[in-house]
Coordinates of C-alpha atoms in Angstrom, one line a residue:
Chain A
M820 CA 118.2 100.1 85.7
P821 CA 120.1 99.8 89.0
W822 CA 119.8 96.3 90.6
Y823 CA 118.1 97.7 93.9
L824 CA 115.2 99.3 91.6
Y825 CA 114.8 96.1 89.5
L826 CA 114.6 94.1 92.8
A827 CA 112.2 96.7 94.5
L828 CA 109.9 96.3 91.4
K829 CA 110.0 92.7 91.1
Q830 CA 109.3 92.4 95.1
L831 CA 106.5 94.9 94.7
F832 CA 105.0 93.3 91.6
P833 CA 106.2 89.5 91.5
T834 CA 105.8 87.4 88.3
G835 CA 102.8 85.1 88.6
R836 CA 101.0 86.1 91.5
F837 CA 99.0 88.8 93.0
P838 CA 100.8 91.3 94.9
F839 CA 98.7 91.3 97.9
F840 CA 100.7 93.3 100.3
T841 CA 101.6 95.9 97.5
A842 CA 97.8 96.3 96.7
I843 CA 97.0 96.9 100.4
S844 CA 99.8 99.5 100.9
V845 CA 98.9 101.2 97.5
M846 CA 95.2 101.4 98.4
G847 CA 95.9 103.2 101.6
V848 CA 97.8 106.0 99.8
A849 CA 95.4 106.0 97.1
L850 CA 92.5 106.6 99.7
G851 CA 94.2 109.4 101.2
V852 CA 95.1 111.0 97.8
M853 CA 91.7 110.5 96.5
V854 CA 89.9 112.1 99.6
L855 CA 92.5 115.0 99.4
T856 CA 92.0 115.6 95.8
I857 CA 88.2 115.8 96.3
V858 CA 88.2 118.0 99.1
T859 CA 90.9 120.5 97.8
S860 CA 88.8 120.5 94.6
V861 CA 85.5 121.2 96.1
M862 CA 86.9 123.9 98.3
G863 CA 88.6 125.4 95.3
G864 CA 85.4 124.8 93.5
F865 CA 83.7 127.2 96.2
G866 CA 86.3 130.0 95.7
Y867 CA 86.2 129.5 91.9
E868 CA 82.3 129.9 91.6
I869 CA 82.3 132.7 93.9
R870 CA 84.8 134.4 91.7
R871 CA 82.6 133.2 88.8
M872 CA 79.6 134.5 90.0
I873 CA 80.9 138.2 90.8
V874 CA 82.9 138.4 87.4
E875 CA 79.9 137.2 85.4
T876 CA 77.5 139.5 87.3
E877 CA 79.6 142.5 88.1
G878 CA 82.9 142.3 86.0
E879 CA 86.2 141.8 87.8
V880 CA 87.0 145.4 89.0
T881 CA 84.7 147.8 90.8
I882 CA 85.4 151.3 91.1
K883 CA 83.7 152.9 94.3
P884 CA 83.7 156.5 95.3
R885 CA 84.1 157.7 98.9
V886 CA 80.2 158.6 99.1
L887 CA 78.9 158.9 95.4
L888 CA 80.5 159.3 91.9
E889 CA 79.6 163.0 91.1
D890 CA 80.8 162.8 87.5
A891 CA 80.5 159.3 86.3
P892 CA 81.3 160.3 82.3
A893 CA 84.8 161.7 83.5
T894 CA 85.9 158.7 85.5
L895 CA 84.4 156.4 82.4
A896 CA 86.7 158.6 80.1
I897 CA 89.8 158.1 82.5
V898 CA 89.4 154.2 83.0
R899 CA 88.7 153.4 79.3
R900 CA 91.9 154.7 78.2
I901 CA 94.0 152.7 80.6
P902 CA 95.3 149.4 78.9
G903 CA 93.8 146.3 80.1
V904 CA 90.3 147.7 80.6
A905 CA 88.1 146.2 78.1
A906 CA 84.7 147.7 79.1
A907 CA 82.9 149.9 81.8
S908 CA 79.4 150.1 83.0
P909 CA 78.2 152.4 85.8
Y910 CA 75.8 151.2 88.3
A911 CA 73.6 152.3 91.2
K912 CA 72.6 150.0 93.9
G913 CA 70.9 149.6 97.5
P914 CA 68.3 147.8 99.5
V915 CA 64.7 148.4 98.8
M916 CA 61.5 146.7 99.9
V917 CA 59.5 144.9 97.3
M918 CA 55.9 144.0 98.0
S919 CA 53.5 141.8 95.9
Q920 CA 50.1 140.6 97.0
G921 CA 50.8 142.0 100.7
I922 CA 54.3 139.8 100.9
P923 CA 57.2 141.9 101.5
A924 CA 60.9 141.1 100.8
F925 CA 64.1 143.2 101.3
P926 CA 66.3 142.7 98.3
I927 CA 69.1 144.6 96.7
F928 CA 68.2 146.7 93.6
R929 CA 70.8 147.0 91.2
G930 CA 70.5 149.7 88.3
L931 CA 72.0 148.7 85.2
D932 CA 73.3 150.8 82.3
L933 CA 71.5 149.0 79.4
D934 CA 74.0 150.5 76.9
S935 CA 77.2 149.0 78.5
V936 CA 76.1 146.4 81.0
N937 CA 76.3 143.4 78.4
S938 CA 80.0 144.3 77.5
V939 CA 80.8 144.2 81.4
T940 CA 78.7 141.3 82.7
N941 CA 77.2 138.0 81.3
L942 CA 73.9 138.5 83.1
A943 CA 71.9 137.8 79.8
R944 CA 73.3 134.3 80.1
F945 CA 71.2 133.6 83.5
V946 CA 68.2 135.3 82.6
S947 CA 65.0 134.0 81.2
P948 CA 63.3 134.5 78.9
A949 CA 66.1 135.1 76.7
G950 CA 66.4 138.6 75.8
A951 CA 64.7 139.8 79.1
I952 CA 67.5 142.4 79.7
D953 CA 66.7 143.9 76.2
Q954 CA 63.0 144.5 77.5
L955 CA 64.2 146.3 80.6
D956 CA 63.0 150.0 80.8
D957 CA 62.4 152.5 83.5
D958 CA 59.2 150.6 84.4
A959 CA 60.4 147.0 84.3
V960 CA 62.5 144.8 86.5
I961 CA 64.1 141.5 86.6
L962 CA 63.7 139.3 89.8
S963 CA 65.9 136.7 91.2
A964 CA 64.2 133.3 90.6
Q965 CA 63.5 132.4 94.4
L966 CA 62.8 136.0 95.1
A967 CA 60.0 135.7 92.5
Q968 CA 59.1 132.5 93.8
T969 CA 58.6 133.7 97.4
L970 CA 56.7 136.9 96.2
G971 CA 54.5 134.6 94.2
V972 CA 55.3 136.6 91.3
R973 CA 55.2 135.7 87.6
L974 CA 56.3 137.3 84.2
G975 CA 54.1 140.2 83.3
D976 CA 53.0 140.8 87.0
T977 CA 53.5 143.9 88.7
V978 CA 55.4 144.8 92.0
E979 CA 55.7 147.7 94.1
I980 CA 59.2 148.8 95.2
Y981 CA 59.6 151.1 98.2
S982 CA 62.7 153.3 98.3
P983 CA 64.7 154.1 101.9
L984 CA 64.1 157.5 100.8
L985 CA 60.6 157.1 102.2
I986 CA 61.8 157.3 105.7
E987 CA 63.6 160.5 104.8
K988 CA 60.7 161.9 103.2
L989 CA 58.5 161.0 106.3
K990 CA 60.7 163.2 108.4
S991 CA 59.7 166.3 106.6
D992 CA 56.1 165.1 106.4
E993 CA 56.2 164.2 102.6
V994 CA 54.9 161.3 101.3
F995 CA 56.9 159.2 98.9
L996 CA 54.7 156.8 96.8
P997 CA 56.3 153.4 96.0
R998 CA 57.0 152.8 92.3
Q999 CA 55.2 150.0 90.3
F1000 CA 57.5 147.9 88.2
R1001 CA 56.5 145.3 85.6
V1002 CA 58.4 141.9 85.8
V1003 CA 59.9 141.0 82.7
G1004 CA 62.2 138.0 83.5
Q1005 CA 63.9 136.0 86.3
L1006 CA 67.6 135.6 87.1
Y1007 CA 68.9 132.1 88.0
V1008 CA 72.9 132.1 88.7
G1009 CA 73.0 129.1 90.8
H1010 CA 74.0 130.9 93.7
Q1011 CA 71.8 131.1 96.8
Q1012 CA 72.3 134.6 97.6
L1013 CA 72.1 136.0 94.1
D1014 CA 69.2 133.9 93.2
S1015 CA 67.2 134.9 96.2
S1016 CA 68.0 138.6 96.9
M1017 CA 68.4 140.5 93.6
V1018 CA 66.4 142.9 91.7
Y1019 CA 67.6 144.2 88.4
G1020 CA 66.5 147.5 86.8
T1021 CA 67.8 150.3 84.7
L1022 CA 70.4 152.7 86.2
R1023 CA 67.8 155.7 85.9
A1024 CA 65.3 153.9 87.7
A1025 CA 67.7 153.1 90.3
Q1026 CA 69.0 156.8 90.4
E1027 CA 65.1 157.6 90.9
I1028 CA 64.7 155.4 93.8
Y1029 CA 67.7 156.7 95.8
G1030 CA 67.2 160.3 94.6
L1031 CA 70.7 160.4 93.0
G1032 CA 70.1 162.5 90.1
R1033 CA 72.9 161.8 87.6
R1034 CA 75.1 160.3 90.4
V1035 CA 76.1 156.8 90.5
H1036 CA 77.4 154.4 93.4
G1037 CA 80.1 153.0 91.1
I1038 CA 81.4 151.5 87.9
N1039 CA 81.9 147.9 87.0
L1040 CA 84.9 147.2 84.7
R1041 CA 85.6 144.0 82.6
L1042 CA 89.4 143.6 82.1
A1043 CA 91.0 142.2 78.9
P1044 CA 91.8 138.7 78.6
G1045 CA 95.3 137.9 79.9
A1046 CA 95.7 141.3 81.6
G1047 CA 97.1 140.9 84.8
E1048 CA 94.3 141.8 87.4
E1049 CA 96.4 143.4 90.0
A1050 CA 98.7 145.5 87.6
V1051 CA 95.7 146.7 85.9
V1052 CA 94.0 147.7 89.2
A1053 CA 97.1 149.6 90.1
R1054 CA 97.3 151.5 87.1
I1055 CA 93.6 152.2 87.4
N1056 CA 94.2 153.7 90.9
A1057 CA 97.2 155.8 89.9
A1058 CA 94.9 157.4 87.4
L1059 CA 91.7 157.9 89.5
P1060 CA 91.3 161.1 91.9
A1061 CA 92.0 160.6 95.3
D1062 CA 88.5 160.0 96.5
Q1063 CA 87.7 157.1 94.1
R1064 CA 89.6 153.7 94.3
A1065 CA 89.4 150.5 92.2
Y1066 CA 88.9 147.0 94.2
L1067 CA 89.3 143.7 92.5
W1068 CA 86.8 141.3 92.9
M1069 CA 88.7 139.3 95.6
E1070 CA 89.0 142.5 97.6
S1071 CA 85.4 142.8 98.1
W1072 CA 85.4 139.3 99.4
A1073 CA 88.5 139.2 101.1
D1074 CA 87.1 138.0 104.3
F1075 CA 85.1 135.2 102.9
L1076 CA 88.0 134.2 100.9
W1077 CA 90.1 134.2 103.7
V1078 CA 87.8 131.9 105.7
L1079 CA 87.4 129.5 102.8
N1080 CA 91.1 129.1 102.4
L1081 CA 91.7 128.7 106.1
E1082 CA 89.0 125.8 105.9
K1083 CA 90.6 124.3 103.0
S1084 CA 94.2 124.4 104.7
I1085 CA 92.6 122.9 107.9
N1086 CA 90.9 120.3 105.9
F1087 CA 94.0 119.4 104.1
F1088 CA 96.2 119.3 107.2
L1089 CA 93.3 116.9 108.9
L1090 CA 93.1 114.8 105.7
L1091 CA 96.7 114.5 105.2
F1092 CA 96.7 112.3 108.3
I1093 CA 94.9 109.7 106.3
V1094 CA 97.9 109.5 104.1
I1095 CA 100.3 109.4 107.3
I1096 CA 98.3 106.5 108.5
A1097 CA 98.5 105.1 105.1
A1098 CA 102.4 105.7 105.4
F1099 CA 102.5 103.6 108.6
S1100 CA 100.8 100.7 106.8
V1101 CA 103.6 100.9 104.1
M1102 CA 106.4 100.9 106.8
S1103 CA 104.6 98.0 108.6
S1104 CA 104.4 95.8 105.2
L1105 CA 108.0 96.8 104.4
L1106 CA 109.3 96.0 108.1
I1107 CA 107.4 92.6 107.7
S1108 CA 109.2 92.3 104.2
V1109 CA 112.8 92.9 105.8
V1110 CA 111.9 90.3 108.5
R1111 CA 110.7 87.8 105.8
K1112 CA 113.5 88.4 103.4
T1113 CA 116.4 88.6 106.0
R1114 CA 118.2 85.5 104.3
E1115 CA 117.8 87.2 100.8
I1116 CA 119.2 90.6 102.1
G1117 CA 122.3 88.2 103.5
L1118 CA 122.5 86.7 100.1
L1119 CA 122.8 90.3 98.5
G1120 CA 125.4 91.3 100.8
A1121 CA 127.3 88.1 100.0
L1122 CA 127.0 89.0 96.3
G1123 CA 128.5 92.3 96.9
A1124 CA 125.5 94.6 97.3
S1125 CA 126.6 97.6 100.0
P1126 CA 124.3 98.3 102.8
R1127 CA 123.4 101.6 101.1
Q1128 CA 122.2 99.6 97.9
V1129 CA 120.1 97.4 100.1
A1130 CA 118.5 100.4 101.8
L1131 CA 117.9 102.1 98.5
C1132 CA 116.1 99.0 97.6
F1133 CA 113.6 99.1 100.3
C1134 CA 113.4 103.0 100.0
A1135 CA 112.5 102.5 96.5
Q1136 CA 109.6 100.3 97.1
A1137 CA 108.1 102.8 99.4
F1138 CA 108.6 105.4 96.6
V1139 CA 107.0 103.1 94.1
I1140 CA 103.8 102.5 96.6
G1141 CA 103.8 106.3 96.9
V1142 CA 103.8 107.1 93.3
T1143 CA 101.5 104.2 92.3
G1144 CA 99.1 105.1 95.2
T1145 CA 99.3 108.8 94.3
G1146 CA 98.5 108.1 90.6
L1147 CA 95.5 105.8 91.5
G1148 CA 94.3 108.3 94.0
L1149 CA 94.4 111.1 91.7
A1150 CA 92.5 108.8 89.0
L1151 CA 89.8 107.8 91.8
G1152 CA 89.4 111.6 93.1
F1153 CA 89.0 112.9 89.6
G1154 CA 86.6 110.0 89.0
I1155 CA 84.4 110.7 91.9
L1156 CA 84.7 114.3 91.2
A1157 CA 83.0 113.8 87.4
V1158 CA 79.9 112.3 89.2
R1159 CA 79.9 114.3 92.3
N1160 CA 76.6 116.0 91.4
E1161 CA 74.9 112.9 91.0
I1162 CA 76.2 111.6 94.1
V1163 CA 75.0 114.6 96.0
H1164 CA 71.8 114.9 94.3
G1165 CA 71.0 111.2 94.8
L1166 CA 71.8 111.7 98.6
T1167 CA 70.0 114.7 99.2
N1168 CA 67.0 113.5 97.3
L1169 CA 67.1 110.3 99.4
L1170 CA 67.3 112.5 102.5
Q1171 CA 64.8 115.1 101.2
R1172 CA 67.2 117.9 102.2
Q1173 CA 67.9 119.4 98.7
Q1174 CA 66.9 122.8 99.8
T1175 CA 68.8 122.8 102.9
L1176 CA 72.2 122.2 101.4
Q1177 CA 71.3 124.7 98.8
Q1178 CA 70.6 127.4 101.3
F1179 CA 73.6 126.5 103.5
Y1180 CA 76.3 126.2 100.7
Q1181 CA 74.7 128.8 98.3
F1182 CA 75.2 126.6 95.2
A1183 CA 72.7 124.4 93.6
D1184 CA 75.4 122.1 92.3
L1185 CA 78.7 120.9 94.1
P1186 CA 81.3 123.0 92.6
A1187 CA 84.8 121.6 92.0
H1188 CA 87.9 123.2 90.5
T1189 CA 91.3 121.6 91.0
L1190 CA 94.0 124.2 91.1
P1191 CA 97.4 123.0 89.9
R1192 CA 99.0 124.3 92.9
D1193 CA 96.8 121.9 95.1
L1194 CA 97.5 119.2 92.8
V1195 CA 101.2 119.5 93.2
V1196 CA 101.1 119.9 96.9
T1197 CA 98.9 116.8 97.3
T1198 CA 101.2 114.8 94.9
V1199 CA 104.3 115.7 96.5
A1200 CA 103.1 115.5 100.0
A1201 CA 102.0 111.7 99.4
I1202 CA 105.1 110.6 97.6
V1203 CA 107.2 112.3 100.3
I1204 CA 105.6 110.8 103.2
S1205 CA 105.2 107.3 101.5
T1206 CA 109.0 107.4 100.8
L1207 CA 109.7 108.6 104.2
A1208 CA 107.8 105.6 105.3
G1209 CA 110.6 103.3 103.8
L1210 CA 113.2 104.7 105.7
L1211 CA 113.0 102.7 109.1
P1212 CA 112.7 99.3 106.9
A1213 CA 115.5 100.5 104.9
W1214 CA 117.8 101.3 107.8
R1215 CA 116.9 97.9 109.5
A1216 CA 117.8 95.8 106.1
A1217 CA 121.2 97.9 105.9
K1218 CA 122.0 97.3 109.4
L1219 CA 121.5 93.5 108.9
K1220 CA 125.4 91.8 108.9
P1221 CA 125.3 89.3 106.0
V1222 CA 126.5 86.8 107.9
E1223 CA 123.9 87.0 110.5
A1224 CA 121.2 87.4 108.0
L1225 CA 122.3 84.4 106.1
R1226 CA 121.9 82.4 109.4
G1227 CA 118.4 84.0 109.7
E1228 CA 118.9 85.7 113.0
Chain B
M1373 CA 152.8 89.5 94.5
S1374 CA 151.7 85.9 96.0
D1375 CA 150.7 83.0 93.9
F1376 CA 147.9 81.9 96.1
I1377 CA 144.6 83.1 95.4
L1378 CA 143.5 82.9 99.0
T1379 CA 145.7 83.2 102.0
A1380 CA 144.5 83.2 105.6
R1381 CA 147.2 83.6 108.4
G1382 CA 146.5 82.9 112.2
L1383 CA 142.5 83.2 111.9
A1384 CA 140.8 83.2 115.0
K1385 CA 137.0 83.7 116.0
T1386 CA 135.3 83.9 119.4
Y1387 CA 131.8 83.9 120.2
Q1388 CA 130.5 85.4 123.6
S1389 CA 127.6 83.0 125.0
G1390 CA 126.3 84.8 128.0
D1391 CA 129.4 85.0 130.3
R1392 CA 131.1 82.3 128.2
K1393 CA 133.6 83.0 125.5
I1394 CA 133.5 80.3 123.1
G1395 CA 136.7 80.0 120.8
V1396 CA 135.4 78.6 117.5
L1397 CA 138.4 78.9 115.3
R1398 CA 142.2 79.3 116.6
N1399 CA 145.2 80.1 114.5
V1400 CA 143.6 78.9 111.1
E1401 CA 146.3 78.7 108.5
L1402 CA 145.3 78.1 104.9
E1403 CA 146.6 78.9 101.4
V1404 CA 144.7 78.0 98.1
S1405 CA 146.6 78.2 95.1
A1406 CA 144.8 79.4 91.5
G1407 CA 142.5 76.6 90.2
E1408 CA 143.1 74.2 93.2
S1409 CA 140.2 72.6 94.9
V1410 CA 140.2 72.2 98.6
S1411 CA 137.7 70.6 101.0
I1412 CA 137.0 71.3 104.5
R1413 CA 135.3 68.6 106.8
G1414 CA 134.6 68.7 110.3
E1415 CA 132.1 67.8 113.0
S1416 CA 128.8 69.9 113.1
G1417 CA 129.6 72.9 115.3
S1418 CA 133.3 73.0 114.5
G1419 CA 133.3 76.4 112.9
K1420 CA 133.3 75.3 109.2
S1421 CA 130.7 77.9 108.1
T1422 CA 132.4 80.4 110.4
L1423 CA 135.6 79.9 108.7
L1424 CA 133.9 80.1 105.3
N1425 CA 132.3 83.6 106.2
L1426 CA 135.7 84.7 107.4
L1427 CA 137.3 83.7 104.2
A1428 CA 134.3 85.5 102.2
G1429 CA 135.1 88.6 104.0
L1430 CA 131.5 88.4 105.5
D1431 CA 132.6 88.2 109.2
T1432 CA 135.6 90.0 111.0
P1433 CA 138.4 87.6 112.4
D1434 CA 139.1 88.4 116.1
A1435 CA 142.8 87.8 115.2
G1436 CA 144.9 86.9 111.9
T1437 CA 145.0 88.3 108.3
L1438 CA 143.1 87.3 105.0
S1439 CA 144.6 87.9 101.6
W1440 CA 142.7 87.6 98.2
A1441 CA 145.2 87.2 95.4
G1442 CA 147.8 88.6 97.6
T1443 CA 145.9 91.6 98.4
P1444 CA 145.0 91.9 102.1
V1445 CA 141.1 92.1 102.6
A1446 CA 140.1 95.1 104.8
M1447 CA 136.7 94.6 106.3
G1448 CA 135.4 97.8 104.6
E1449 CA 136.3 97.1 101.0
A1450 CA 135.4 93.5 101.1
T1451 CA 132.1 94.2 99.9
R1452 CA 133.2 96.1 96.9
R1453 CA 135.8 93.4 96.0
R1454 CA 133.6 90.3 96.6
A1455 CA 131.4 90.7 93.8
D1456 CA 134.6 90.6 91.4
F1457 CA 136.6 88.3 93.3
L1458 CA 134.6 85.3 94.6
G1459 CA 131.3 83.3 94.1
M1460 CA 129.4 81.6 96.9
V1461 CA 127.1 78.7 97.2
F1462 CA 125.0 77.8 100.2
Q1463 CA 123.3 74.8 101.5
S1464 CA 119.9 76.6 101.4
F1465 CA 120.3 78.0 97.5
Y1466 CA 119.0 81.3 98.5
L1467 CA 117.5 82.2 95.2
I1468 CA 115.3 85.3 95.1
P1469 CA 111.6 83.8 94.8
E1470 CA 110.3 86.8 92.8
I1471 CA 112.4 86.5 89.7
D1472 CA 113.3 83.6 87.4
A1473 CA 116.3 81.3 87.2
F1474 CA 117.9 83.4 84.3
Q1475 CA 117.5 86.7 86.2
N1476 CA 118.7 85.1 89.7
V1477 CA 121.9 84.1 87.8
L1478 CA 122.1 87.8 86.3
M1479 CA 121.4 89.2 89.8
A1480 CA 125.2 88.4 90.5
A1481 CA 126.1 90.5 87.7
R1482 CA 123.5 93.3 88.1
I1483 CA 125.0 93.9 91.4
R1484 CA 128.4 94.9 89.7
R1485 CA 126.8 97.0 87.0
A1486 CA 123.9 97.2 84.6
P1487 CA 124.0 93.8 82.4
G1488 CA 124.6 94.1 78.8
P1489 CA 124.1 91.5 76.2
A1490 CA 127.5 89.9 77.1
E1491 CA 126.3 89.3 80.5
K1492 CA 122.8 88.0 79.5
A1493 CA 124.6 85.6 76.9
R1494 CA 127.0 84.4 79.7
A1495 CA 124.1 83.8 82.1
R1496 CA 122.2 81.7 79.2
D1497 CA 125.3 79.9 78.7
L1498 CA 125.8 79.2 82.3
L1499 CA 122.1 77.7 82.6
A1500 CA 122.7 75.8 79.7
R1501 CA 126.0 74.3 81.1
V1502 CA 124.2 73.4 84.6
G1503 CA 121.3 71.7 82.1
L1504 CA 118.7 74.1 83.0
A1505 CA 118.5 76.1 79.4
E1506 CA 114.7 75.0 79.1
R1507 CA 114.0 76.1 82.6
A1508 CA 115.5 79.7 82.4
S1509 CA 111.9 81.5 82.8
H1510 CA 111.0 79.2 85.7
L1511 CA 110.5 80.6 89.1
P1512 CA 112.4 79.0 92.0
S1513 CA 109.3 77.8 93.3
Q1514 CA 108.7 75.8 89.9
L1515 CA 112.1 74.1 90.3
S1516 CA 113.2 70.9 92.3
G1517 CA 115.8 71.2 95.0
G1518 CA 118.6 69.8 92.8
E1519 CA 117.8 72.3 89.9
R1520 CA 117.8 75.3 92.3
Q1521 CA 120.9 74.3 93.6
R1522 CA 122.5 74.3 89.9
V1523 CA 120.9 77.9 89.6
A1524 CA 122.9 78.8 92.5
V1525 CA 126.2 77.4 91.1
A1526 CA 125.5 79.1 88.0
R1527 CA 124.8 82.4 89.9
A1528 CA 128.0 81.7 91.8
L1529 CA 130.2 81.5 88.4
M1530 CA 128.3 84.5 86.9
N1531 CA 131.3 86.8 87.3
S1532 CA 134.0 84.4 86.5
P1533 CA 135.2 84.7 90.1
R1534 CA 138.8 83.5 90.9
L1535 CA 137.5 81.8 94.1
L1536 CA 134.4 79.8 94.8
L1537 CA 133.3 79.2 98.3
A1538 CA 130.8 76.3 98.6
D1539 CA 129.1 75.8 101.9
E1540 CA 127.7 72.5 102.2
P1541 CA 125.9 72.8 98.8
T1542 CA 124.7 69.3 98.9
G1543 CA 123.3 69.3 102.5
N1544 CA 119.5 69.6 101.5
L1545 CA 119.8 67.2 98.4
D1546 CA 119.4 63.6 98.3
E1547 CA 122.7 61.6 97.3
Q1548 CA 122.4 61.1 93.8
T1549 CA 121.5 64.8 93.2
G1550 CA 124.2 65.9 95.5
D1551 CA 126.7 63.9 93.6
S1552 CA 125.6 65.3 90.3
V1553 CA 126.0 68.9 91.7
I1554 CA 129.4 68.2 93.2
E1555 CA 130.4 66.9 89.9
L1556 CA 129.0 70.0 88.0
L1557 CA 130.7 72.2 90.6
L1558 CA 134.2 70.7 90.3
D1559 CA 133.7 70.4 86.2
L1560 CA 132.8 74.2 86.1
C1561 CA 135.7 75.1 88.3
R1562 CA 138.3 73.2 86.6
E1563 CA 136.9 74.5 83.1
S1564 CA 137.3 78.1 84.3
G1565 CA 140.4 77.8 86.5
T1566 CA 138.3 78.9 89.5
S1567 CA 139.9 77.8 92.9
L1568 CA 137.2 76.1 95.0
V1569 CA 136.8 75.8 98.7
L1570 CA 134.2 73.0 99.6
V1571 CA 132.9 72.6 103.0
T1572 CA 131.3 69.3 103.3
H1573 CA 130.2 66.6 105.7
N1574 CA 130.6 64.1 102.7
L1575 CA 133.6 61.9 102.7
A1576 CA 133.0 61.1 99.1
H1577 CA 132.5 64.5 98.0
A1578 CA 135.7 65.7 99.9
A1579 CA 137.6 62.9 98.2
K1580 CA 137.0 64.4 94.8
T1581 CA 138.8 67.8 95.7
R1582 CA 142.7 67.8 95.2
R1583 CA 143.1 68.6 99.0
S1584 CA 141.2 67.6 102.1
L1585 CA 141.5 69.5 105.2
F1586 CA 139.9 68.7 108.6
L1587 CA 138.7 71.3 111.1
H1588 CA 139.1 70.2 114.7
E1589 CA 139.2 72.3 117.8
G1590 CA 139.5 75.4 115.9
V1591 CA 142.4 74.2 113.8
L1592 CA 142.8 73.1 110.3
R1593 CA 144.6 70.1 109.8
P1594 CA 145.5 68.1 106.5
V1595 CA 143.7 64.6 105.9
A1596 CA 146.1 61.9 104.7
T1597 CA 144.5 60.5 101.6
G1598 CA 145.3 58.2 98.7
P1599 CA 145.7 59.4 95.2
R1600 CA 143.8 62.8 94.4
P1601 CA 142.2 64.1 91.4
V1602 CA 144.7 66.6 89.5
G1603 CA 142.2 69.9 90.0

C-alpha cells in the first residue's frame, strides 16, 4: 500500500480513539446517499408498480385498430406466429353506468375472452373469492373492490349496467334497457384507479353492451420471458395490416412515465445538494486537518515525500470518506426501505389520513424498486463529489513548503 | 568525485521583513567528510536552523552551491534524493501521532517504497538499538519526551542515510535525557559511518563531535578546542 493511502487511513481511523471528525464527515455523506436511495427507489417503485399493474392485468403489448378490429381471429392468427409472443387474448372495453340501489357509478367495463385471458393476464391472482373468473358468464361480473364498496354491493347481488348505446337508441326513439348482472367476485390490485373503477365481464357481454357483434376493441398480448419487448413489437407491427398497431405498455402511459421520470430527476438533483453540503463538511474537516497537521506535512516533505504525494494523502482521505459514507448511506437507505410500509402506515394511522394517501398516490403500499442504473448514478455521484471536496485541502497541503511547515507557519 | 559527503560553498540567505532585508547567512563554507561529526553552535536567531534547512535542501539559498556526495543539489530533485541520502532529527520530534513507534520508524522507508520484511526487521532492530523494543507498539502520546526523540533518531537512520542533520535534538529534553540521546546519536552514526551535522546550544554536546563550528553574523567559523573525539 502506498504510504499516502496508509497514512490517509490511519489519520481517518486512528488507533485507540474514536474518529470524531471522520464520523461526522462520513455521516454527512451517508445521510445524503440514504435520502437519494430512498427517493429514487420509491420513485422507481411507482414506475415499476405501474408496469406491474398494466402487465398483470392487460399483458405487455396491446394491439389496437384504428376504429374496431373487424376480424379478430385473423389478427390473432398473425400475432401467434410471431416469435416472442407467448399468448394473445381479445378484449372489448368502454365506459358504462352501473346502478345499484339507486347509487350510480361510471366505471370501465372490460370484456374478457375467458378461454385465453388467464394465459395473458394474472387477474385471477387479484380476484376474490378464488376462482371467481371461472364463474364468469354472460350474466355475471366482477367489480373493483372499492367500486363494490361505493355501490354497497356484495357477492351474489345484482347490478344494472347501462350502455352508452342507450343515448344512440333514444335518438331513434328506441328504448334500450339496462342489463342486469350478478356480482360473482371483487378485484383488488392495490392500485387506486383499478380498484375503484373497473367492471370485468365476458367478451360477449361487452360486445352486446356496445353493439359490436363479433368485433373487438383490441388484443392483449403476453410476451415470452426474455423476449426483447421493443423488438417483438417491431416484428408485430411489420406483420399487421396498416390499420392496426401494437403498443408496448409504456407507450400507453408515456406521458405519465415522462412526468414520473421528470419528477425523479428533479428530486435527484435537489437531494444531491445534501451530498454537496456534506462535501463542504468534508472539505472543512480536511482543511482543519491541514492546519492541525502543518508540521507533520513539513516532516513528510523532510522525509522525502513529494507535494503530489502529500496532495494524494488528502485526496485519499476524501475518497475514503466518500466510499465509507456511500456504503453506510446505501445500508441505511435499504434498511429504511425494508420497513417503509410500517413507517408510512404508522404515520398515516397516527394522522388518520390512510385514505387520502391512497387516493392521491394510487397505491395501498408505498412502492419501492431500485434500478441498478439509479444505484450506480447515486454511488458514483456521491464518491466523486466527496473526492472533489478533498481537492482544495490537498492543494493547500501540497503548496506548503516543508521548511515553513516545520516552523508551523 | 569529491570525498566530501556534504559541500556548501558561499551559501547566503536573506529574509525580507517589511521594507528591510535581513541577511541571515553570508558566504557560508562547509565541508563534511564521510563518517565525520560536526557541531554548529551560535546565538539564538543566528541562522543555525536556516543553515540546516539549506543543507537539507528544504530551502533555497539566495547564493552559493550545495553538493551531496559530490553531486550538486538542484532544488527540484532534492525531494527525491533526500529520502535516500539524509536523515533529519528535530527539536520537536515530529512523530505522527496516529501511528505507533514502529510505524513511525518505518514511515521513512514507506516514503521510498512499500516496506518488505527487510525494512520491517531493520525498524525493529533500530528500535531495539535505541532501547525501545518493548514500546514499539506504543503511540507517541504514550511515550516520554526522551523516548519520542529516540524514536525520531531511529526514524532518521531507517534508510541508512549517509548524512544525518540534527537540529537541537535535545532542546525539549532535560539534561540527563538529552545527554543520553546525544550519546546514542553519536554512537549510531559512528557504528553506521553516517556523517553528522549537529546544531546545538549545548557546549558539552558540541564537544563530543569531532569538529565544532560557530555561526556568527552569518559566517561559520571553526572553534579552537582541546583534544576531540575520533568520529
